[in-house]
Amino acid sequence: MAVVVRMLLSRVLALIPLLLGVILFVFIVMRFAPTDPALAAFDGANATAEQLRQFRLENGLLDPLPLQYVHFVAHLAQGDFGTSVITKQPVGETIATALPLTVQLTLLGLGIALVTSLVLGVTSALFRDRWPDKVIRVVTLAGVAAPAFWVALLLVQWLAVGEGLFPTSGYVSPADSFGGWLNSLTLPAVSLALPVAAQLTRVIRTSMVEELDKDYVRTARGGGLPPVVVIGRNVLRNALVTPLTVLGLRVGYLLGGAVVIETMFALPGMGQNMIQAVTDGDTAKVQGFVITIALGFVLVNLIVDVLYLIANPRLRSHA
């Protein structure tokens, strides 16, 4: 346990400069973007040059860039993401409203991807080079090549417009109706999950095949252990170590893909709000949304590192 804690602390400390670098990158990109926060604040109200200068002065936009960055990081450290120049509301309040939906969509998509990839990956490995394996490999190859938005269009055309089984847009809170919530998020979550499931299936299949060819598996089978015990207790656990590393990157893909999918299904999450903020030229909102998504990606990879340590005792022994 002490080794795990020590390695976890080292991971956390390594993430600090990474986060600062991400914040710096977002800050610089937004400062050199063609959008002017002062013009966006007046929303075409024909503000005078003096009014624009006064706005920039009050919001620190005339300060040197290094000083602006220091102030920006200092406010972020206090949980202050700034104030929207359009709505005049704190960006943190908008994030607190939009983030839960994006998290729900991402977790539901992740759950679908994990279950699908485990079932298909293990089945493909156990029936290696036979017809189930060949069918699964062809299907997953198509899934890897299919972008989430294209999958979403097909699902909407087939299951929403054609069959009328799901709504084409909108969101129902789970507090109002769990069935309605599940119905409103099923198509977006499946759209996100299928490409990820296809990639994970191929990784799990490869990892399982490598484990099944090792000597300890043949020894266990020769000793009379039931295949269910050998595969469930040893092979599957060892085979999942490699897919865990891929999983962290795929969760980042889910978070990024949610931006497009939320817009397609009119879901009021981080993605739709961020695209609207870009359209409005609301710099503070865009910064807040991007940094929140980046922070989520970093935290997910930290969790994956912990799971990797738990699943791979050799790392702990060499620490």
Coordinates of C-alpha atoms in Angstrom, one line a residue:
M1 CA 0.0 0.0 0.0
A2 CA 2.8 2.4 0.8
V3 CA 4.4 1.8 -2.6
V4 CA 1.1 2.5 -4.3
V5 CA 0.6 5.8 -2.3
R6 CA 4.2 6.8 -3.1
M7 CA 3.7 6.2 -6.8
L8 CA 0.4 7.9 -6.8
L9 CA 1.9 11.0 -5.2
S10 CA 4.6 11.1 -7.8
R11 CA 2.0 10.9 -10.5
V12 CA 0.0 13.8 -8.9
L13 CA 3.2 15.9 -8.7
A14 CA 4.0 15.2 -12.3
L15 CA 0.5 16.4 -13.3
I16 CA 1.0 19.9 -11.9
P17 CA 3.4 21.2 -14.6
L18 CA 1.2 19.4 -17.2
L19 CA -1.9 21.3 -16.0
L20 CA 0.0 24.6 -16.0
G21 CA 1.2 23.9 -19.5
V22 CA -2.4 23.2 -20.7
I23 CA -3.6 26.3 -19.0
L24 CA -0.8 28.3 -20.6
F25 CA -1.6 26.9 -24.1
V26 CA -5.3 27.7 -23.8
F27 CA -4.5 31.2 -22.4
I28 CA -2.2 32.0 -25.3
V29 CA -4.5 30.6 -28.0
M30 CA -7.4 32.6 -26.7
R31 CA -5.4 35.8 -26.3
F32 CA -4.3 35.6 -30.0
A33 CA -7.7 34.5 -31.3
P34 CA -9.4 37.0 -33.7
T35 CA -12.3 37.4 -31.3
D36 CA -12.2 40.6 -29.2
P37 CA -13.9 40.1 -25.7
A38 CA -14.6 43.9 -25.6
L39 CA -16.5 43.8 -28.9
A40 CA -18.3 40.7 -27.8
A41 CA -19.3 42.3 -24.5
F42 CA -21.1 45.1 -26.2
D43 CA -22.7 42.7 -28.8
G44 CA -22.8 45.1 -31.7
A45 CA -24.0 48.1 -29.7
N46 CA -21.6 50.4 -31.6
A47 CA -19.5 51.1 -28.5
T48 CA -17.1 54.0 -28.7
A49 CA -13.4 53.6 -28.6
E50 CA -13.3 55.0 -25.0
Q51 CA -15.9 52.4 -23.9
L52 CA -13.9 49.6 -25.4
R53 CA -10.7 50.9 -23.8
Q54 CA -12.4 51.2 -20.4
F55 CA -13.7 47.6 -20.6
R56 CA -10.3 46.3 -21.5
L57 CA -8.8 48.3 -18.6
E58 CA -11.3 47.1 -16.1
N59 CA -10.8 43.4 -17.1
G60 CA -7.0 43.6 -17.2
L61 CA -6.8 43.1 -21.0
L62 CA -4.3 45.9 -21.3
D63 CA -1.8 44.3 -18.8
P64 CA 1.3 42.6 -20.1
L65 CA 0.6 39.0 -21.1
P66 CA 2.7 37.4 -18.3
L67 CA 0.8 39.4 -15.7
Q68 CA -2.5 38.4 -17.3
Y69 CA -1.5 34.8 -17.1
V70 CA -0.5 35.0 -13.4
H71 CA -3.8 36.7 -12.6
F72 CA -5.6 34.0 -14.6
V73 CA -3.9 31.1 -12.8
A74 CA -4.5 32.8 -9.4
H75 CA -8.2 33.1 -10.1
L76 CA -8.4 29.5 -11.3
A77 CA -6.7 28.3 -8.1
Q78 CA -9.6 29.9 -6.2
G79 CA -12.1 28.2 -8.5
D80 CA -12.9 31.4 -10.4
F81 CA -13.2 30.8 -14.1
G82 CA -14.1 34.4 -14.8
T83 CA -17.3 36.0 -15.9
S84 CA -19.1 35.6 -19.2
V85 CA -19.1 38.8 -21.3
I86 CA -22.4 37.8 -22.8
T87 CA -24.6 36.7 -19.9
K88 CA -22.6 38.5 -17.2
Q89 CA -22.8 35.4 -15.1
P90 CA -19.8 33.5 -13.5
V91 CA -18.5 30.8 -15.9
G92 CA -18.2 28.4 -13.0
E93 CA -22.0 28.4 -12.6
T94 CA -22.5 27.5 -16.3
I95 CA -19.9 24.7 -16.0
A96 CA -21.6 23.4 -12.8
T97 CA -24.8 23.2 -14.8
A98 CA -23.4 21.7 -18.0
L99 CA -20.7 19.3 -16.7
P100 CA -23.0 16.7 -15.0
L101 CA -24.7 16.0 -18.4
T102 CA -21.3 15.5 -20.2
V103 CA -20.1 13.3 -17.3
Q104 CA -23.3 11.2 -17.6
L105 CA -22.9 10.9 -21.3
T106 CA -19.2 10.0 -21.1
L107 CA -19.7 7.4 -18.3
L108 CA -22.7 5.8 -20.1
G109 CA -20.7 5.6 -23.3
L110 CA -17.7 4.2 -21.4
G111 CA -19.9 1.5 -19.8
I112 CA -21.3 0.5 -23.1
A113 CA -17.8 0.4 -24.7
L114 CA -16.3 -1.7 -21.8
V115 CA -19.1 -4.3 -21.8
T116 CA -19.1 -4.6 -25.6
S117 CA -15.3 -4.8 -25.9
L118 CA -14.9 -7.3 -23.1
V119 CA -17.5 -9.7 -24.6
L120 CA -16.3 -9.4 -28.2
G121 CA -12.6 -9.3 -27.3
V122 CA -12.7 -12.4 -25.1
T123 CA -15.0 -14.3 -27.6
S124 CA -12.7 -13.4 -30.5
A125 CA -9.6 -14.7 -28.6
L126 CA -11.2 -17.9 -27.4
F127 CA -12.4 -18.7 -31.0
R128 CA -9.2 -17.6 -32.6
D129 CA -9.1 -18.0 -36.4
R130 CA -12.6 -19.5 -36.4
W131 CA -15.7 -17.9 -37.8
P132 CA -16.7 -15.9 -34.7
D133 CA -13.2 -14.4 -34.6
K134 CA -13.2 -13.5 -38.3
V135 CA -16.7 -11.9 -38.0
I136 CA -15.7 -9.9 -34.9
R137 CA -12.4 -8.7 -36.6
V138 CA -14.3 -7.5 -39.7
V139 CA -16.9 -5.7 -37.6
T140 CA -14.3 -4.0 -35.3
L141 CA -12.3 -3.0 -38.3
A142 CA -15.4 -1.2 -39.7
G143 CA -16.0 0.3 -36.2
V144 CA -12.5 1.7 -35.9
A145 CA -12.9 3.4 -39.3
A146 CA -16.3 4.9 -38.4
P147 CA -16.3 8.3 -36.7
A148 CA -18.7 9.0 -33.9
F149 CA -20.7 11.6 -35.8
W150 CA -21.3 9.3 -38.7
V151 CA -22.4 6.5 -36.4
A152 CA -24.8 9.0 -34.8
L153 CA -26.3 10.0 -38.1
L154 CA -26.9 6.4 -39.0
L155 CA -28.5 5.6 -35.6
V156 CA -30.8 8.7 -35.8
Q157 CA -31.9 7.8 -39.3
W158 CA -32.5 4.2 -38.4
L159 CA -33.7 4.1 -34.8
A160 CA -35.1 7.6 -34.2
V161 CA -36.5 8.7 -37.5
G162 CA -37.2 5.3 -39.1
E163 CA -38.3 3.2 -36.1
G164 CA -39.3 6.0 -33.7
L165 CA -37.7 4.1 -30.8
F166 CA -35.6 7.1 -29.5
P167 CA -35.9 10.9 -29.6
T168 CA -33.8 12.7 -32.1
S169 CA -32.8 15.4 -29.6
G170 CA -33.4 16.8 -26.1
Y171 CA -32.5 15.7 -22.6
V172 CA -34.5 14.4 -19.6
S173 CA -33.0 14.7 -16.2
P174 CA -32.8 11.4 -14.2
A175 CA -34.5 13.2 -11.3
D176 CA -37.6 13.7 -13.5
S177 CA -37.6 10.2 -15.1
F178 CA -34.9 7.6 -15.2
G179 CA -36.5 5.9 -18.2
G180 CA -36.7 9.2 -20.0
W181 CA -33.1 10.0 -19.1
L182 CA -31.9 6.6 -20.4
N183 CA -34.0 7.0 -23.6
S184 CA -32.6 10.5 -24.3
L185 CA -29.0 9.5 -23.8
T186 CA -29.0 6.0 -25.4
L187 CA -28.3 7.1 -29.0
P188 CA -25.7 9.7 -28.1
A189 CA -23.9 7.2 -25.7
V190 CA -24.0 4.4 -28.3
S191 CA -22.6 6.8 -31.0
L192 CA -19.7 7.6 -28.7
A193 CA -19.2 4.1 -27.5
L194 CA -19.1 2.1 -30.7
P195 CA -15.8 3.4 -32.2
V196 CA -14.1 3.1 -28.8
A197 CA -15.5 -0.4 -28.3
A198 CA -14.1 -1.5 -31.6
Q199 CA -10.6 -0.3 -30.7
L200 CA -10.7 -1.8 -27.3
T201 CA -12.0 -5.1 -28.7
R202 CA -8.9 -5.4 -30.9
V203 CA -6.6 -4.6 -28.1
I204 CA -8.3 -7.1 -25.7
R205 CA -8.3 -9.8 -28.3
T206 CA -4.5 -9.3 -29.0
S207 CA -3.7 -9.3 -25.3
M208 CA -5.8 -12.3 -24.6
V209 CA -4.2 -14.3 -27.4
E210 CA -0.7 -13.5 -26.1
E211 CA -1.7 -14.7 -22.6
L212 CA -3.4 -17.9 -23.9
D213 CA -0.1 -18.9 -25.6
K214 CA 2.0 -18.6 -22.4
D215 CA 3.3 -21.6 -20.6
Y216 CA 1.5 -21.1 -17.4
V217 CA -1.9 -21.5 -19.2
R218 CA -0.9 -24.8 -20.7
T219 CA 0.4 -25.9 -17.3
A220 CA -2.8 -24.9 -15.6
R221 CA -4.9 -26.7 -18.2
G222 CA -2.7 -29.8 -18.0
G223 CA -3.1 -29.8 -14.2
G224 CA -6.8 -30.3 -14.7
L225 CA -8.0 -26.8 -13.8
P226 CA -11.4 -25.9 -15.4
P227 CA -11.0 -23.5 -18.4
V228 CA -13.4 -21.0 -16.6
V229 CA -11.0 -20.8 -13.7
V230 CA -7.9 -20.5 -15.8
I231 CA -9.4 -17.8 -18.0
G232 CA -11.3 -15.9 -15.4
R233 CA -8.8 -15.9 -12.6
N234 CA -5.5 -15.6 -14.5
V235 CA -5.7 -15.0 -18.2
L236 CA -8.3 -12.3 -18.2
R237 CA -6.7 -10.3 -15.3
N238 CA -3.3 -10.4 -16.9
A239 CA -4.6 -9.6 -20.3
L240 CA -6.5 -6.5 -19.1
V241 CA -3.2 -4.7 -18.0
T242 CA -2.4 -3.5 -21.5
P243 CA -6.0 -2.4 -22.4
L244 CA -6.0 -0.3 -19.2
T245 CA -3.4 2.0 -20.7
V246 CA -5.4 2.4 -23.9
L247 CA -8.5 3.0 -21.9
G248 CA -7.2 6.3 -20.5
L249 CA -6.7 7.7 -23.9
R250 CA -10.1 6.4 -25.1
V251 CA -11.9 8.2 -22.3
G252 CA -10.2 11.4 -23.5
Y253 CA -11.7 10.6 -26.9
L254 CA -15.1 10.2 -25.3
L255 CA -14.8 13.6 -23.7
G256 CA -13.7 15.2 -26.9
G257 CA -16.4 13.4 -28.9
A258 CA -19.1 14.5 -26.6
V259 CA -18.6 18.1 -27.9
V260 CA -19.8 17.1 -31.3
I261 CA -22.4 14.5 -30.2
E262 CA -24.0 16.9 -27.7
T263 CA -24.5 19.5 -30.5
M264 CA -26.0 16.9 -32.9
F265 CA -28.5 15.7 -30.2
A266 CA -29.1 19.2 -28.8
L267 CA -27.9 18.2 -25.3
P268 CA -27.2 21.1 -23.0
G269 CA -23.8 19.8 -21.9
M270 CA -20.2 21.2 -22.1
G271 CA -20.0 20.6 -25.8
Q272 CA -23.0 22.5 -26.9
N273 CA -22.2 25.4 -24.5
M274 CA -18.6 25.6 -25.7
I275 CA -19.6 25.8 -29.4
Q276 CA -22.1 28.4 -28.5
A277 CA -19.5 30.3 -26.6
V278 CA -17.1 30.2 -29.6
T279 CA -19.9 31.5 -31.8
D280 CA -20.6 34.3 -29.4
G281 CA -16.9 35.2 -28.9
D282 CA -17.2 34.5 -25.2
T283 CA -13.6 34.0 -24.4
A284 CA -14.0 33.4 -20.7
K285 CA -16.5 30.6 -21.3
V286 CA -14.3 28.9 -23.9
Q287 CA -11.3 29.0 -21.6
G288 CA -13.3 27.6 -18.7
F289 CA -14.8 24.7 -20.8
V290 CA -11.6 23.7 -22.4
I291 CA -9.6 23.8 -19.1
T292 CA -12.4 21.7 -17.4
I293 CA -12.3 19.1 -20.1
A294 CA -8.5 19.0 -20.0
L295 CA -8.6 18.6 -16.2
G296 CA -11.1 15.8 -16.6
F297 CA -8.8 14.0 -19.1
V298 CA -5.9 14.3 -16.7
L299 CA -7.9 13.0 -13.7
V300 CA -9.1 10.1 -15.8
N301 CA -5.6 9.1 -16.7
L302 CA -4.6 9.4 -13.0
I303 CA -7.3 6.9 -12.1
V304 CA -6.2 4.6 -14.9
D305 CA -2.6 4.8 -13.5
V306 CA -4.0 3.7 -10.1
L307 CA -5.9 0.8 -11.7
Y308 CA -2.8 -0.1 -13.6
L309 CA -0.8 -0.3 -10.4
I310 CA -3.4 -2.5 -8.8
A311 CA -3.7 -4.8 -11.8
N312 CA 0.1 -5.2 -12.3
P313 CA 1.9 -6.2 -9.1
R314 CA 5.3 -6.2 -11.0
L315 CA 5.2 -2.4 -11.1
R316 CA 4.8 -2.3 -7.3
S317 CA 7.6 -4.7 -6.7
H318 CA 10.0 -2.7 -8.9
A319 CA 9.0 0.6 -7.3

